[in-house]
Every structure is written in structure tokens, then in C-alpha cells.
Short mmCIF file of C-alpha atoms in Angstrom, two decimals:
data_model
loop_
_atom_site.label_atom_id
_atom_site.label_comp_id
_atom_site.label_asym_id
_atom_site.label_seq_id
_atom_site.Cartn_x
_atom_site.Cartn_y
_atom_site.Cartn_z
CA MET M 1236 0.00 0.00 0.00
CA GLN M 1237 1.41 3.40 -1.02
CA GLN M 1238 1.77 6.01 1.73
CA SER M 1239 0.53 9.48 0.92
CA ASN M 1240 3.03 12.32 1.00
CA LYS M 1241 1.18 13.73 4.07
CA SER M 1242 1.73 10.57 6.12
CA PRO M 1243 4.34 10.69 8.88
CA LEU M 1244 5.69 7.47 7.35
CA ALA M 1245 6.32 9.07 3.96
CA PRO M 1246 10.04 8.93 3.05
CA LEU M 1247 10.51 12.70 3.25
CA ASN M 1248 8.82 13.01 6.66
CA ARG M 1249 10.80 10.04 8.02
CA GLY M 1250 14.03 11.52 6.69
CA LEU M 1251 13.32 14.92 8.22
CA PHE M 1252 12.38 13.37 11.57
CA PHE M 1253 15.48 11.19 11.85
CA THR M 1254 17.78 13.95 10.58
CA LYS M 1255 16.40 16.27 13.25
CA ALA M 1256 16.88 13.56 15.90
CA THR M 1257 20.48 13.08 14.72
CA MET M 1258 21.14 16.81 14.91
CA ILE M 1259 19.71 16.96 18.45
CA TRP M 1260 22.03 14.08 19.41
CA GLU M 1261 25.00 16.00 17.98
CA ARG M 1262 24.11 19.30 19.62
CA LEU M 1263 22.72 18.22 22.98
CA LEU M 1264 23.15 14.65 24.09
CA LEU M 1265 26.68 13.86 22.97
CA PRO M 1266 28.24 17.14 24.21
CA SER M 1267 26.45 16.91 27.57
CA LEU M 1268 27.49 13.27 28.15
CA PHE M 1269 31.08 13.58 26.91
CA PRO M 1270 32.51 15.31 30.04
CA PHE M 1271 31.37 12.35 32.16
CA VAL M 1272 33.02 9.87 29.76
CA LEU M 1273 36.21 11.94 29.80
CA LEU M 1274 36.19 12.05 33.62
CA ALA M 1275 35.80 8.27 33.76
CA LEU M 1276 38.70 7.85 31.33
CA LEU M 1277 40.94 10.21 33.29
CA VAL M 1278 40.13 8.48 36.61
CA ALA M 1279 40.80 5.06 35.07
CA VAL M 1280 44.16 6.23 33.70
CA ALA M 1281 45.10 7.78 37.06
CA GLY M 1282 44.18 4.48 38.71
CA GLN M 1283 46.26 2.59 36.14
CA TRP M 1284 49.27 4.74 36.96
CA GLY M 1285 48.62 4.32 40.70
CA LEU M 1286 48.33 8.07 41.27
CA PHE M 1287 45.48 7.74 43.77
CA ALA M 1288 47.65 5.54 46.00
CA LEU M 1289 49.93 8.54 46.52
CA VAL M 1290 47.25 10.90 47.87
CA PRO M 1291 45.21 10.72 51.08
CA GLN M 1292 41.66 9.39 50.85
CA ALA M 1293 40.21 12.85 51.53
CA ALA M 1294 42.14 14.33 48.59
CA HIS M 1295 41.07 11.41 46.40
CA ILE M 1296 37.41 11.99 47.29
CA ALA M 1297 37.84 15.75 46.77
CA MET M 1298 39.30 15.18 43.28
CA LEU M 1299 36.38 12.96 42.31
CA VAL M 1300 33.82 15.43 43.68
CA VAL M 1301 35.47 18.38 41.92
CA GLY M 1302 35.60 16.39 38.68
CA LEU M 1303 31.93 15.47 38.99
CA ILE M 1304 30.95 19.08 39.72
CA LEU M 1305 32.91 20.28 36.67
CA CYS M 1306 31.16 17.65 34.53
CA ILE M 1307 27.76 18.76 35.79
CA ILE M 1308 28.62 22.40 35.08
CA ALA M 1309 29.76 21.50 31.55
CA ALA M 1310 26.58 19.48 30.94
CA VAL M 1311 24.33 22.26 32.24
CA ARG M 1312 26.15 24.84 30.07
CA THR M 1313 25.59 22.60 27.05
CA ILE M 1314 21.90 22.26 27.87
CA LEU M 1315 21.50 26.01 28.41
CA HIS M 1316 23.23 26.82 25.11
CA PHE M 1317 21.28 24.21 23.15
CA ARG M 1318 19.50 25.51 20.08
CA MET M 1319 16.91 23.32 18.37
CA PRO M 1320 17.76 22.76 14.69
CA THR M 1321 15.60 24.89 12.40
CA PHE M 1322 13.64 23.45 9.49
CA THR M 1323 16.10 25.03 7.08
CA GLU M 1324 19.07 23.39 8.84
CA VAL M 1325 17.35 20.00 8.91
CA ASN M 1326 16.26 20.28 5.28
CA THR M 1327 19.74 21.34 4.16
CA ARG M 1328 21.41 18.52 6.12
CA LEU M 1329 19.03 15.90 4.67
CA ALA M 1330 19.65 17.28 1.19
CA LEU M 1331 23.44 17.12 1.65
CA ASP M 1332 23.22 13.57 3.00
CA ASN M 1333 21.37 12.55 -0.17
CA ASP M 1334 23.36 14.62 -2.69
CA LEU M 1335 20.32 16.74 -3.47
CA ARG M 1336 19.63 20.43 -3.52
CA PRO M 1337 17.47 21.64 -0.60
CA GLU M 1338 14.90 22.96 -3.09
CA ARG M 1339 14.47 19.42 -4.41
CA LEU M 1340 13.41 18.22 -0.96
CA LEU M 1341 10.88 21.03 -0.73
CA ALA M 1342 9.46 20.00 -4.09
CA MET M 1343 9.18 16.39 -2.88
CA ARG M 1344 6.46 17.45 -0.44
CA HIS M 1345 4.05 17.64 -3.37
CA GLU M 1346 5.02 14.35 -5.00
CA LYS M 1347 3.01 11.16 -4.51
CA GLN M 1348 5.99 8.90 -5.26
CA GLN M 1349 8.85 9.95 -3.01
CA PRO M 1350 12.24 8.24 -3.30
CA SER M 1351 13.84 6.70 -0.23
CA LEU M 1352 16.12 9.08 1.63
CA LYS M 1353 19.11 8.18 3.74
CA VAL M 1354 19.88 9.84 7.03
CA GLY M 1355 23.55 10.64 7.47
CA LYS M 1356 25.60 9.52 10.43
CA ALA M 1357 25.94 11.77 13.42
CA LYS M 1358 28.99 14.00 13.37
CA ALA M 1359 30.67 13.64 16.73
CA GLY M 1360 31.54 17.29 17.37
CA ILE M 1361 33.53 16.24 20.42
CA ALA M 1362 36.16 18.91 19.80
CA ALA M 1363 33.73 21.59 20.96
CA SER M 1364 33.15 19.62 24.20
CA ASP M 1365 36.87 19.04 24.75
CA PRO M 1366 38.67 22.30 23.85
CA PHE M 1367 41.91 21.19 25.56
CA ALA M 1368 41.95 17.80 23.77
CA LEU M 1369 42.11 15.95 27.08
CA ARG M 1370 40.74 12.85 25.36
CA TYR M 1371 44.04 12.50 23.50
CA VAL M 1372 46.07 13.14 26.63
CA ALA M 1373 44.16 10.46 28.54
CA LEU M 1374 44.41 7.98 25.68
CA ALA M 1375 48.14 8.60 25.26
CA ALA M 1376 48.68 8.19 29.03
CA ALA M 1377 46.74 4.90 29.00
CA ILE M 1378 48.76 3.54 26.08
CA LEU M 1379 52.02 4.77 27.58
CA GLY M 1380 51.07 3.22 30.92
CA PHE M 1381 50.40 -0.11 29.25
CA LEU M 1382 53.70 0.03 27.35
CA ILE M 1383 55.74 0.96 30.43
CA GLN M 1384 53.96 -1.01 33.16
CA GLY M 1385 52.44 -3.81 31.16
CA PRO M 1386 49.01 -5.08 32.12
CA VAL M 1387 47.85 -3.94 35.55
CA SER M 1388 45.13 -5.46 37.69
CA VAL M 1389 41.54 -4.39 37.26
CA GLU M 1390 41.46 -3.56 40.97
CA ARG M 1391 44.23 -1.03 40.47
CA VAL M 1392 42.41 0.68 37.60
CA THR M 1393 39.05 0.70 39.40
CA SER M 1394 40.62 1.93 42.65
CA GLY M 1395 40.30 5.45 41.30
CA PHE M 1396 36.53 5.15 41.30
CA MET M 1397 36.22 3.74 44.84
CA PRO M 1398 38.26 5.78 47.30
CA LEU M 1399 36.53 4.35 50.37
CA VAL M 1400 36.79 0.69 49.38
CA GLY M 1401 40.50 0.16 48.85
CA ASN M 1402 43.29 0.52 51.31
CA HIS M 1403 45.67 3.23 50.11
CA VAL M 1404 48.62 1.67 51.97
CA GLN M 1405 48.04 -1.65 50.20
CA SER M 1406 47.71 0.15 46.85
CA LEU M 1407 50.97 1.98 47.52
CA ALA M 1408 52.69 -1.34 48.31
CA SER M 1409 51.41 -2.86 45.05
CA LEU M 1410 52.62 0.23 43.22
CA SER M 1411 56.15 -0.16 44.60
CA LEU M 1412 56.10 -3.90 43.80
CA ALA M 1413 55.03 -3.18 40.23
CA GLY M 1414 58.03 -0.88 39.81
CA ASN M 1415 60.46 -3.71 40.64
#
């Protein structure tokens, strides 16, 4: 059964809907979640290197709390600066994803037989969320840590996330043993 061009299931309407959803993901969800992912990566790398074994528990907790507060501030700023994509932006993006001119998509609204349209992949846009490129620093530190120290225990990596669970003296002893 042929869908009318007014149906929400018509190819043009589906394409516009999913393109708009993709653009919202790029502008709102990904940038607001990325600081939390970056914090988790940085804590895991610090745990891998054994850096939390060198600081008192109170300082460890303070670092995690400050990091979480900074992530929340970054996420709230992203949400407050969010701008919903306009119809023109969505139409232009869908046209570019399908190698069409935007005017051609507007003309498709009046056609009974609409061709299938593809929705392009989301563009990460992480650079705007990470202006200091800390993702590369954390990744390089993780790789360097693996090359220098070899594989480390999961407990050592996760110790950064659980300051009240582990014993810092025991972690410090394992750190000095790993250096030998």
C-alpha cells in the first residue's frame, strides 16, 4: 500500500524526523554526556598509573567530587546553550546527505511517489566539548602506561573510582612492587 506524502511514514517526513533527531544528538546529548566519559577515562588512567595511591583518601574523594561538579557544570552549560535545529538546517542537512539540492526536498512534499532518503551519520563534534583535547592526553597516558607497566590489575584501575573501598597503603605497596 502506497503512503501518501502527508503521512508521517512518507520517506521525506521520516528523513526529516530522523535527521532532526540526529542533529539533536549531535548538539545536545553527545556534548552533555562527553565530560562524564572523559572524567571516567581520566580516573581510570590515574588508577592505572597508581596516582590515587599517593594521595590521602580525603584528597582522592575531593578530586572525584570536583571532577563530577565540573562535569555537571559542563553538561548544564551545554543544555542552556542548546539551540533546536531549524527546518532550514534539517532540510539542508538531509539534502546534503542525499546529494540533493534543498529545493528538491521542498518539491518532494508535493510528490506522490517519493524516493527513499538516507539519514547521514551523526557528526561527533567532540572537539567543541573538549577544547583542551584531554581525550588525546588520557588515551596517550593509557597507552604509555600499558607500554611501560604492562598489564595492571583491574582492581588497580578501578581503585580510582572507589576511594573508600580500597586501602591506600596496600595500593601503595602494590605500586612499589610493580616498579620492581
